[in-house]
JSON list of C-alpha atoms in Angstrom, two decimals:
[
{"chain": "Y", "resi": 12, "resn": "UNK", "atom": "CA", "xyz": [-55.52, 35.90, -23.34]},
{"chain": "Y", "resi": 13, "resn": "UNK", "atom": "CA", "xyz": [-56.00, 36.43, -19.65]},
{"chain": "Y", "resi": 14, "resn": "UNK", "atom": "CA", "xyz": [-57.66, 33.28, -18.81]},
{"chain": "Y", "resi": 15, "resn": "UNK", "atom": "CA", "xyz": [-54.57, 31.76, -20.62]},
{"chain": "Y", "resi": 16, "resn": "UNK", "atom": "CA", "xyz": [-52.03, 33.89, -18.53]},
{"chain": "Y", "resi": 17, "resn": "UNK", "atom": "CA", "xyz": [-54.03, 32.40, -15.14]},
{"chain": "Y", "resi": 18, "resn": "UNK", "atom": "CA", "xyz": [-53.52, 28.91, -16.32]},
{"chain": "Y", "resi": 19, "resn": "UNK", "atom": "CA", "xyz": [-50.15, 29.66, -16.75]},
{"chain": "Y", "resi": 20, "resn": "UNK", "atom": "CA", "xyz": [-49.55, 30.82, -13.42]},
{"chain": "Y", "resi": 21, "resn": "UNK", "atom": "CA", "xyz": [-51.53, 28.34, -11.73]},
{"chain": "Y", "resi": 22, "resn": "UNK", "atom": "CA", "xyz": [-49.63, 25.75, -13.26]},
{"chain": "Y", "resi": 23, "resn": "UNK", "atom": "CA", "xyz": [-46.46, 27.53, -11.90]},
{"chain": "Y", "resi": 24, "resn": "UNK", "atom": "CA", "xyz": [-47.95, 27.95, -8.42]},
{"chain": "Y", "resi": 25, "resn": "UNK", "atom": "CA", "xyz": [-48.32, 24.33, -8.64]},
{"chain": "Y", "resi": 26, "resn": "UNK", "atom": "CA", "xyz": [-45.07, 23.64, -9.77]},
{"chain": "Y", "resi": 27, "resn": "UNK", "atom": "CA", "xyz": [-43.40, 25.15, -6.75]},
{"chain": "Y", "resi": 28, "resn": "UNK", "atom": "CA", "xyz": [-45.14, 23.34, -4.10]},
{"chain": "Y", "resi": 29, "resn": "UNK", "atom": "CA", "xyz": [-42.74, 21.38, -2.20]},
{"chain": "Y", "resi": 30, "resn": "UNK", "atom": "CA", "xyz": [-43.02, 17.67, -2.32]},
{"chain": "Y", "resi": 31, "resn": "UNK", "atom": "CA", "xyz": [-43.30, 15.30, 0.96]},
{"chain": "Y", "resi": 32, "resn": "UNK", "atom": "CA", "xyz": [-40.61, 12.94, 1.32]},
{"chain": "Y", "resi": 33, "resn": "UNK", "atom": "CA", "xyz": [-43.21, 10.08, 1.41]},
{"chain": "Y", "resi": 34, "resn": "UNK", "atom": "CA", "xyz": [-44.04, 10.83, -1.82]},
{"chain": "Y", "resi": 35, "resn": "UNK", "atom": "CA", "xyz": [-40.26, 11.31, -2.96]},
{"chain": "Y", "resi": 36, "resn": "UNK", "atom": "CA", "xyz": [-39.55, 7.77, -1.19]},
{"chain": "Y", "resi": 37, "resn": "UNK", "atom": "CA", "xyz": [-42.82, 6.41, -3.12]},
{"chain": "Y", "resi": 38, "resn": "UNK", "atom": "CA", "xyz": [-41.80, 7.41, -6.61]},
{"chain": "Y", "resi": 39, "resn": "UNK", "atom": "CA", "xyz": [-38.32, 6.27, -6.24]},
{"chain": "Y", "resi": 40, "resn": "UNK", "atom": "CA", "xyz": [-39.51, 2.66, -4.64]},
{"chain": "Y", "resi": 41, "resn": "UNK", "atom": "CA", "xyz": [-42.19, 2.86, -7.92]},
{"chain": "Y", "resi": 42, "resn": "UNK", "atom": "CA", "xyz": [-39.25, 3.58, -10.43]},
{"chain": "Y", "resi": 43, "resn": "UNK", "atom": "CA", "xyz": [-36.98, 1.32, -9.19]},
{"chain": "Y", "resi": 44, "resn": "UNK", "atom": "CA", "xyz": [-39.49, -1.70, -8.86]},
{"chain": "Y", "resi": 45, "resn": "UNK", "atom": "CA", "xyz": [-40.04, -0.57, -12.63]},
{"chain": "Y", "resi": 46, "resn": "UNK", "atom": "CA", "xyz": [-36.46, -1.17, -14.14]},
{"chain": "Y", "resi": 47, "resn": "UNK", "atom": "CA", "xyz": [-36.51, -4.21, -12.35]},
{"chain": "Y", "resi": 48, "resn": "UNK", "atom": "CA", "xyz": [-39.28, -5.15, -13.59]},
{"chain": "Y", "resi": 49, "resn": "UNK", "atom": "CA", "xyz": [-37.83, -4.17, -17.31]},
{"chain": "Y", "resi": 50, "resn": "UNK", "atom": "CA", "xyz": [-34.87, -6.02, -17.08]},
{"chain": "Y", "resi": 51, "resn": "UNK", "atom": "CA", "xyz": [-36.57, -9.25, -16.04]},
{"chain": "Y", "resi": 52, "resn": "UNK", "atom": "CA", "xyz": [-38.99, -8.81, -18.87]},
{"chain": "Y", "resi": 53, "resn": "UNK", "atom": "CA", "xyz": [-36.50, -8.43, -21.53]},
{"chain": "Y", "resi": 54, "resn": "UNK", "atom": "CA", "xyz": [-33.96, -11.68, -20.34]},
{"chain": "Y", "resi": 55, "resn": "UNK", "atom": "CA", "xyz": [-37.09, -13.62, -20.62]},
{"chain": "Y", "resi": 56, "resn": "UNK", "atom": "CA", "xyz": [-38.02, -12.04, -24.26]},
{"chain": "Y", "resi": 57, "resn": "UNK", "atom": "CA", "xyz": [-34.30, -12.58, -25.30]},
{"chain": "Y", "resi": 58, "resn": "UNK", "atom": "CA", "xyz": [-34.13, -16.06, -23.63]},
{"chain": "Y", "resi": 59, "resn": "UNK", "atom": "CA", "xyz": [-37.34, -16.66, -25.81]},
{"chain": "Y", "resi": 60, "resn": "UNK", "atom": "CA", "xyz": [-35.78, -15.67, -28.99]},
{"chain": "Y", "resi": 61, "resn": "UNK", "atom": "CA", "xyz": [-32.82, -18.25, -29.00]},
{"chain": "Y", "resi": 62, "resn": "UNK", "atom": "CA", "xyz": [-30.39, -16.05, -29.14]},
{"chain": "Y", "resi": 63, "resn": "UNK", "atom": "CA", "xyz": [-26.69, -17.55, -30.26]},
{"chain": "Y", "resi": 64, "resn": "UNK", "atom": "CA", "xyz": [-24.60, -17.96, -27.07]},
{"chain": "Y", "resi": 65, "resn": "UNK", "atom": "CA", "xyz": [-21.04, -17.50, -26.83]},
{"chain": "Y", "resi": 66, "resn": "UNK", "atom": "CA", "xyz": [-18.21, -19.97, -27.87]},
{"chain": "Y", "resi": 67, "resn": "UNK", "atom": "CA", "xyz": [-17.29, -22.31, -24.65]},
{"chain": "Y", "resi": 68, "resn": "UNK", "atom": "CA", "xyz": [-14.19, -24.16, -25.31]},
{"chain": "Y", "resi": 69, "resn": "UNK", "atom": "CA", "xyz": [-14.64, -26.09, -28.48]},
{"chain": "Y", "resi": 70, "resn": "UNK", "atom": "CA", "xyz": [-18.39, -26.90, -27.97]},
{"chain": "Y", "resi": 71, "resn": "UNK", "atom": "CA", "xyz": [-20.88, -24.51, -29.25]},
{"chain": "Y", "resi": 72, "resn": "UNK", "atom": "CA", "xyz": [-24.91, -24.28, -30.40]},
{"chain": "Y", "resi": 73, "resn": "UNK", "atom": "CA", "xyz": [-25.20, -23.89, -33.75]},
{"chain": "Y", "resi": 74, "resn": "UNK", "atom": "CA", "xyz": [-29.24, -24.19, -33.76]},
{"chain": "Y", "resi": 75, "resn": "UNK", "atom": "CA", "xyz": [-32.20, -25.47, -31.79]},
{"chain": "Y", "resi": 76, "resn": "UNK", "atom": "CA", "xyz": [-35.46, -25.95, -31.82]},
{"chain": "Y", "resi": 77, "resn": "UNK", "atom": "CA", "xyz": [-38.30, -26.52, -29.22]},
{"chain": "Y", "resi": 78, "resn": "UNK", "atom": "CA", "xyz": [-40.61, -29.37, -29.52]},
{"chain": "Y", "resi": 79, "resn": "UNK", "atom": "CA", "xyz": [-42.81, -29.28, -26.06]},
{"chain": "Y", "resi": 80, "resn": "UNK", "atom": "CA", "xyz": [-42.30, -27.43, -22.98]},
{"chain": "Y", "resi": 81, "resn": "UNK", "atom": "CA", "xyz": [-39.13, -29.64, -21.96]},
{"chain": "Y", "resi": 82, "resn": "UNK", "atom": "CA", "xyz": [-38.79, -31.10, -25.09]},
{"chain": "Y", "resi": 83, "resn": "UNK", "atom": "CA", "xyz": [-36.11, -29.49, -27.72]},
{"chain": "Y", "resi": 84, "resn": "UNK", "atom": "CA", "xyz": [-33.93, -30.47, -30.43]},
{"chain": "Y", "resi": 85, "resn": "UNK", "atom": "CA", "xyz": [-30.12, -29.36, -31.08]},
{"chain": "Y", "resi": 86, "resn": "UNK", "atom": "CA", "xyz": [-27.63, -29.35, -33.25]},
{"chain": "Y", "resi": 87, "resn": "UNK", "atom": "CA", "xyz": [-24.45, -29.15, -31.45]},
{"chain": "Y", "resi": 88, "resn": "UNK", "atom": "CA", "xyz": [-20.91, -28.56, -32.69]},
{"chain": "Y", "resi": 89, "resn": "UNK", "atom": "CA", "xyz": [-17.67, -30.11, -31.40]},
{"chain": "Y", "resi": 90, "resn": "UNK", "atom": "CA", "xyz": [-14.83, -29.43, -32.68]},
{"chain": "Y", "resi": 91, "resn": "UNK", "atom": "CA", "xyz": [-14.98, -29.51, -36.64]},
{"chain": "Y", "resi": 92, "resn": "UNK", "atom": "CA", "xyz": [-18.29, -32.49, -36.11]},
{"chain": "Y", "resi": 93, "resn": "UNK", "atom": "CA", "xyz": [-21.76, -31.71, -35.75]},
{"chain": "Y", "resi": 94, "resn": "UNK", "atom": "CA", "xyz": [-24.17, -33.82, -33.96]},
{"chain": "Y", "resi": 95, "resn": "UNK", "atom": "CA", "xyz": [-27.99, -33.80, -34.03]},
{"chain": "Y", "resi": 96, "resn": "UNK", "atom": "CA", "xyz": [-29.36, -34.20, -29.61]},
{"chain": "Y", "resi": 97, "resn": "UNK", "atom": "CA", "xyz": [-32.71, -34.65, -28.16]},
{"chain": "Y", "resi": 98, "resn": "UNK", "atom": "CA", "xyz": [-33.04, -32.69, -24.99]},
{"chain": "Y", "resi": 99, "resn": "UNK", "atom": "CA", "xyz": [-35.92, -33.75, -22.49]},
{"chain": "Y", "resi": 100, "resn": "UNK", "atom": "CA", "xyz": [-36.44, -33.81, -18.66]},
{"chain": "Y", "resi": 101, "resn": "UNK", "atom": "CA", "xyz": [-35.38, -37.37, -18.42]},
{"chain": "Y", "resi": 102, "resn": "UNK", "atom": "CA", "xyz": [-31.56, -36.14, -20.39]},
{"chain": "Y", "resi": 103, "resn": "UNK", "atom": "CA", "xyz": [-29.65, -35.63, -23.36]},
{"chain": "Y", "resi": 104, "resn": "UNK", "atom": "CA", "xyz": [-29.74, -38.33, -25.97]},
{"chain": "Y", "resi": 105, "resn": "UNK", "atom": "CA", "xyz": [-27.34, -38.30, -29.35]},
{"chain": "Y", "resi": 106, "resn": "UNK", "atom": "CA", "xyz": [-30.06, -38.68, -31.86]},
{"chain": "Y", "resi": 107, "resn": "UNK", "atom": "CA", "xyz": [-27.66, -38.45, -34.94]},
{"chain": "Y", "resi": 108, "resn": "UNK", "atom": "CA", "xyz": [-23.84, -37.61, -36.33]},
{"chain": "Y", "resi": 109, "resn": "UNK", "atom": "CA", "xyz": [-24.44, -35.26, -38.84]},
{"chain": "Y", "resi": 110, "resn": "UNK", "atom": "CA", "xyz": [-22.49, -35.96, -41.97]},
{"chain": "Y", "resi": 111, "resn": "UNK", "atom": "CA", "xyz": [-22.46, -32.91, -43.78]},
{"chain": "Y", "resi": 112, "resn": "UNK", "atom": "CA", "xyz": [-22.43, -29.72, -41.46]},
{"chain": "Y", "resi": 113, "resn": "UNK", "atom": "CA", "xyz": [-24.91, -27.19, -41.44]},
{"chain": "Y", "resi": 114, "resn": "UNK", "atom": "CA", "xyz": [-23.72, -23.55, -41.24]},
{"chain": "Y", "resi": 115, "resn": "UNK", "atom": "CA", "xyz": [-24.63, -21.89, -38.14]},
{"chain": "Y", "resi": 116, "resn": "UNK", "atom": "CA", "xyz": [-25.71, -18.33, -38.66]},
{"chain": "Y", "resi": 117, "resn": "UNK", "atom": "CA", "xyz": [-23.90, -15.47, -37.76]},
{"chain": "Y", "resi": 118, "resn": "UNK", "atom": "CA", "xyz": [-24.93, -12.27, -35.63]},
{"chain": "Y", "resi": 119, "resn": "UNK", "atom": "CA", "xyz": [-25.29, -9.12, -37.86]},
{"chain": "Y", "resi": 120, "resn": "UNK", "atom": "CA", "xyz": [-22.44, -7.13, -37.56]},
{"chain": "Y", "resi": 121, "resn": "UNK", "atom": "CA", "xyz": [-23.58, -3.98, -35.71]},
{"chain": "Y", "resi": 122, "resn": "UNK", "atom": "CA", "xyz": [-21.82, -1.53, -38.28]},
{"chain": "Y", "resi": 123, "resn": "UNK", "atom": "CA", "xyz": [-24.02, -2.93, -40.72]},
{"chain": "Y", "resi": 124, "resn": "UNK", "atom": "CA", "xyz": [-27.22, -3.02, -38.52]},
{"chain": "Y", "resi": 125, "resn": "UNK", "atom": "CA", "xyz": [-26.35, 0.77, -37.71]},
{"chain": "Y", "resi": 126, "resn": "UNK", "atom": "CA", "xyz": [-25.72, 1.67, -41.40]},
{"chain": "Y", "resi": 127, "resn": "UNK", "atom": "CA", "xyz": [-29.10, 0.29, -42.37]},
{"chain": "Y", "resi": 128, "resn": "UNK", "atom": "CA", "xyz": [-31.16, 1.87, -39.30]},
{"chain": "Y", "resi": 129, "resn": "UNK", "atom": "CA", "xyz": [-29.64, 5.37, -40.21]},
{"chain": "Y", "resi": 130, "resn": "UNK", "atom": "CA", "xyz": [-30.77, 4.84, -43.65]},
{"chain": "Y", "resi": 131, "resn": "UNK", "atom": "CA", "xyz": [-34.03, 4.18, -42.80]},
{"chain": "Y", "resi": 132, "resn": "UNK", "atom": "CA", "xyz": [-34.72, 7.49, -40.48]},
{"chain": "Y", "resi": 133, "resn": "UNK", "atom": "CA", "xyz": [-33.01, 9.45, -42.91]},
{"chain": "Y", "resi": 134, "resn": "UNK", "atom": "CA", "xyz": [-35.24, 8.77, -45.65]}
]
């Protein structure tokens, strides 16, 4: 019991030793570099993932998929058509008018997404 109450107070006596402001400065620079450093991380991740983009005008991405490191393939929507385009270094090419429209997927709804995470901690 007593060697328990003189950790105790040595970890308090530790505790209230004042802090330089070079090591205040160095733990903020160190934090800070580290959010950056976050944020960066995660638009690359969600760049990765493909995520849908946001309506622009009357042209939107309904899906893609990459075939190389500068090679991909898209389905693009333009007004009510749909048309199949290679995308390379050298351009954009139309590769094909689709004929019968594919659906492009929707987001979750983030009610929904909510409901179901809740669920799943609660049980």
């Amino acid at each position: 019991m007593r060697t328990l109450l003189l950790l105790l107070a040595a970890s308090f006596s530790a505790a209230a030793e004042p802090v330089s402001a070079g090591d205040q400065l160095a733990t903020t620079i160190a934090t800070l570099f580290g959010v950056v450093a976050l944020i960066v991380v995660l638009a690359l991740m969600a760049r990765k993932m493909n995520l849908p983009t946001k309506m622009v005008g009357k042209i939107r991405l309904i899906a893609s998929m990459s075939l190389g490191t500068k090679e991909k393939v898209a389905v693009i929507e333009v007004g009510e058509q749909q048309y199949l385009i290679g995308v390379s270094s050298g351009g954009i090419q139309l590769l094909d008018k689709l004929d019968t429209p594919i659906e492009s997927p929707q987001p979750p709804e983030f009610a929904k997404v909510f409901a179901k995470v809740s669920k799943g901690q609660k049980s």
